Each structure stands twice: as C-alpha cells, then as structure tokens.
Amino acid sequence: MKPYVLSLALGLLVGVIYALFQVRSPAPPVIALVGLLGILLGEQIPPLIKSWVKPDAAATSWLQHQVKPHVFGELPQCAKSGPGATPRQDT
C-alpha cells in the first residue's frame, strides 16, 4: 500500500509545483484515463470467461476462483514471521 500512497503524494506535489509555475500538465485528458481504466478492466474478462467455461475440477479454496492478476498489479505482501525471522521491537 505504501507505493500507492507515495505515488499519489508525489503526484500531488508535482501538481502543486505545476500550478505555482503556471505550467499545463502533460497528463492526458480524462477521456484517455478512462480508456486506460477500460484496458485494465478488459484484461480481466478473458480469465473470467475461461473460469466460467472450464472451471477447475479440484477447487479447494475460494481463492482459486478469483480473477488473476490483480487489476492494480501485484500488491505488497506482509512480512512472514517464522523460525528465522526476528521479532519486531515496537518501543
């Protein structure tokens, strides 16, 4: 989640700098951004149809029925704790 928040914060900072210098943003118009959203969502349709047409025979978990990959790319994972991991010290 941190990369998304950092990206948003930096985008806002650049927007403020552009406004201070009275420069137009080189970002595409809203219609282009809506088109990009359509592309991202459209990428999810073929795996969804494939899962409906030929479902997995040995589905053992509801996670196997989700459409992959995620719309926003691979999301960050939390740190795993195990025998070799050092415990966090919150002081």
PDB file of C-alpha atoms in Angstrom:
ATOM      1  CA  MET A   1       0.000   0.000   0.000  1.00  0.00           C
ATOM      2  CA  LYS A   2       2.929   2.330   0.674  1.00  0.00           C
ATOM      3  CA  PRO A   3       3.967   2.582  -3.006  1.00  0.00           C
ATOM      4  CA  TYR A   4       0.445   3.696  -3.966  1.00  0.00           C
ATOM      5  CA  VAL A   5       0.296   6.340  -1.237  1.00  0.00           C
ATOM      6  CA  LEU A   6       3.800   7.538  -2.106  1.00  0.00           C
ATOM      7  CA  SER A   7       2.881   7.725  -5.793  1.00  0.00           C
ATOM      8  CA  LEU A   8      -0.254   9.733  -5.006  1.00  0.00           C
ATOM      9  CA  ALA A   9       1.672  12.089  -2.694  1.00  0.00           C
ATOM     10  CA  LEU A  10       4.378  12.717  -5.290  1.00  0.00           C
ATOM     11  CA  GLY A  11       1.752  13.287  -7.967  1.00  0.00           C
ATOM     12  CA  LEU A  12       0.063  15.883  -5.778  1.00  0.00           C
ATOM     13  CA  LEU A  13       3.419  17.551  -5.115  1.00  0.00           C
ATOM     14  CA  VAL A  14       4.181  17.777  -8.837  1.00  0.00           C
ATOM     15  CA  GLY A  15       0.684  19.157  -9.444  1.00  0.00           C
ATOM     16  CA  VAL A  16       1.284  21.919  -6.882  1.00  0.00           C
ATOM     17  CA  ILE A  17       4.636  22.762  -8.470  1.00  0.00           C
ATOM     18  CA  TYR A  18       2.999  22.948 -11.913  1.00  0.00           C
ATOM     19  CA  ALA A  19       0.323  25.260 -10.501  1.00  0.00           C
ATOM     20  CA  LEU A  20       2.934  27.523  -8.885  1.00  0.00           C
ATOM     21  CA  PHE A  21       4.816  27.877 -12.177  1.00  0.00           C
ATOM     22  CA  GLN A  22       1.538  28.143 -14.116  1.00  0.00           C
ATOM     23  CA  VAL A  23       2.518  25.277 -16.420  1.00  0.00           C
ATOM     24  CA  ARG A  24      -0.031  22.974 -18.036  1.00  0.00           C
ATOM     25  CA  SER A  25       0.258  19.362 -17.013  1.00  0.00           C
ATOM     26  CA  PRO A  26       1.415  16.975 -19.754  1.00  0.00           C
ATOM     27  CA  ALA A  27      -1.053  14.389 -18.412  1.00  0.00           C
ATOM     28  CA  PRO A  28      -3.605  13.069 -20.897  1.00  0.00           C
ATOM     29  CA  PRO A  29      -7.168  14.318 -20.771  1.00  0.00           C
ATOM     30  CA  VAL A  30      -9.717  12.485 -18.660  1.00  0.00           C
ATOM     31  CA  ILE A  31     -11.031  10.561 -21.682  1.00  0.00           C
ATOM     32  CA  ALA A  32      -7.614   8.905 -22.116  1.00  0.00           C
ATOM     33  CA  LEU A  33      -7.510   7.932 -18.442  1.00  0.00           C
ATOM     34  CA  VAL A  34     -10.977   6.389 -18.743  1.00  0.00           C
ATOM     35  CA  GLY A  35      -9.694   4.431 -21.744  1.00  0.00           C
ATOM     36  CA  LEU A  36      -6.761   3.136 -19.694  1.00  0.00           C
ATOM     37  CA  LEU A  37      -9.171   2.026 -16.985  1.00  0.00           C
ATOM     38  CA  GLY A  38     -11.153   0.191 -19.646  1.00  0.00           C
ATOM     39  CA  ILE A  39      -7.987  -1.583 -20.778  1.00  0.00           C
ATOM     40  CA  LEU A  40      -7.183  -2.674 -17.215  1.00  0.00           C
ATOM     41  CA  LEU A  41     -10.698  -3.984 -16.665  1.00  0.00           C
ATOM     42  CA  GLY A  42     -10.795  -5.587 -20.116  1.00  0.00           C
ATOM     43  CA  GLU A  43      -7.693  -7.617 -19.252  1.00  0.00           C
ATOM     44  CA  GLN A  44      -9.750  -9.320 -16.561  1.00  0.00           C
ATOM     45  CA  ILE A  45     -12.507 -10.537 -18.943  1.00  0.00           C
ATOM     46  CA  PRO A  46     -10.702 -13.453 -20.726  1.00  0.00           C
ATOM     47  CA  PRO A  47      -9.599 -15.177 -17.467  1.00  0.00           C
ATOM     48  CA  LEU A  48     -13.113 -14.681 -16.087  1.00  0.00           C
ATOM     49  CA  ILE A  49     -14.719 -16.275 -19.167  1.00  0.00           C
ATOM     50  CA  LYS A  50     -12.195 -19.142 -19.114  1.00  0.00           C
ATOM     51  CA  SER A  51     -13.046 -19.864 -15.480  1.00  0.00           C
ATOM     52  CA  TRP A  52     -16.775 -19.954 -16.345  1.00  0.00           C
ATOM     53  CA  VAL A  53     -16.363 -22.152 -19.430  1.00  0.00           C
ATOM     54  CA  LYS A  54     -13.949 -24.666 -17.905  1.00  0.00           C
ATOM     55  CA  PRO A  55     -13.993 -24.472 -14.105  1.00  0.00           C
ATOM     56  CA  ASP A  56     -11.254 -26.174 -12.126  1.00  0.00           C
ATOM     57  CA  ALA A  57     -12.287 -29.698 -11.171  1.00  0.00           C
ATOM     58  CA  ALA A  58     -10.463 -29.787  -7.847  1.00  0.00           C
ATOM     59  CA  ALA A  59     -11.076 -26.339  -6.423  1.00  0.00           C
ATOM     60  CA  THR A  60     -10.121 -26.477  -2.756  1.00  0.00           C
ATOM     61  CA  SER A  61     -10.378 -22.817  -1.884  1.00  0.00           C
ATOM     62  CA  TRP A  62     -12.404 -19.772  -2.903  1.00  0.00           C
ATOM     63  CA  LEU A  63      -9.080 -18.066  -3.729  1.00  0.00           C
ATOM     64  CA  GLN A  64      -8.722 -20.293  -6.791  1.00  0.00           C
ATOM     65  CA  HIS A  65     -11.835 -18.727  -8.302  1.00  0.00           C
ATOM     66  CA  GLN A  66     -10.555 -15.155  -8.235  1.00  0.00           C
ATOM     67  CA  VAL A  67      -9.540 -13.472 -11.469  1.00  0.00           C
ATOM     68  CA  LYS A  68      -5.770 -13.100 -11.623  1.00  0.00           C
ATOM     69  CA  PRO A  69      -3.640 -10.968 -11.918  1.00  0.00           C
ATOM     70  CA  HIS A  70      -5.000  -8.195  -9.742  1.00  0.00           C
ATOM     71  CA  VAL A  71      -6.230  -5.039 -11.506  1.00  0.00           C
ATOM     72  CA  PHE A  72      -3.593  -2.900  -9.780  1.00  0.00           C
ATOM     73  CA  GLY A  73      -0.710  -5.326 -10.314  1.00  0.00           C
ATOM     74  CA  GLU A  74       0.863  -7.375  -7.573  1.00  0.00           C
ATOM     75  CA  LEU A  75       0.017  -5.939  -4.186  1.00  0.00           C
ATOM     76  CA  PRO A  76       2.684  -5.765  -1.476  1.00  0.00           C
ATOM     77  CA  GLN A  77       2.781  -8.699   0.923  1.00  0.00           C
ATOM     78  CA  CYS A  78       3.138  -8.508   4.687  1.00  0.00           C
ATOM     79  CA  ALA A  79       6.304  -9.848   6.270  1.00  0.00           C
ATOM     80  CA  LYS A  80       6.127 -13.513   7.248  1.00  0.00           C
ATOM     81  CA  SER A  81       7.123 -14.472  10.757  1.00  0.00           C
ATOM     82  CA  GLY A  82       8.828 -17.780  11.219  1.00  0.00           C
ATOM     83  CA  PRO A  83      11.692 -19.516  12.964  1.00  0.00           C
ATOM     84  CA  GLY A  84      14.345 -17.442  11.162  1.00  0.00           C
ATOM     85  CA  ALA A  85      12.524 -14.115  11.452  1.00  0.00           C
ATOM     86  CA  THR A  86      13.458 -11.573  14.077  1.00  0.00           C
ATOM     87  CA  PRO A  87      10.570 -10.220  16.169  1.00  0.00           C
ATOM     88  CA  ARG A  88       9.654  -6.555  15.842  1.00  0.00           C
ATOM     89  CA  GLN A  89      10.547  -4.347  18.754  1.00  0.00           C
ATOM     90  CA  ASP A  90       7.993  -1.507  18.980  1.00  0.00           C
ATOM     91  CA  THR A  91       9.256   0.940  21.576  1.00  0.00           C
TER      92      THR A  91
END
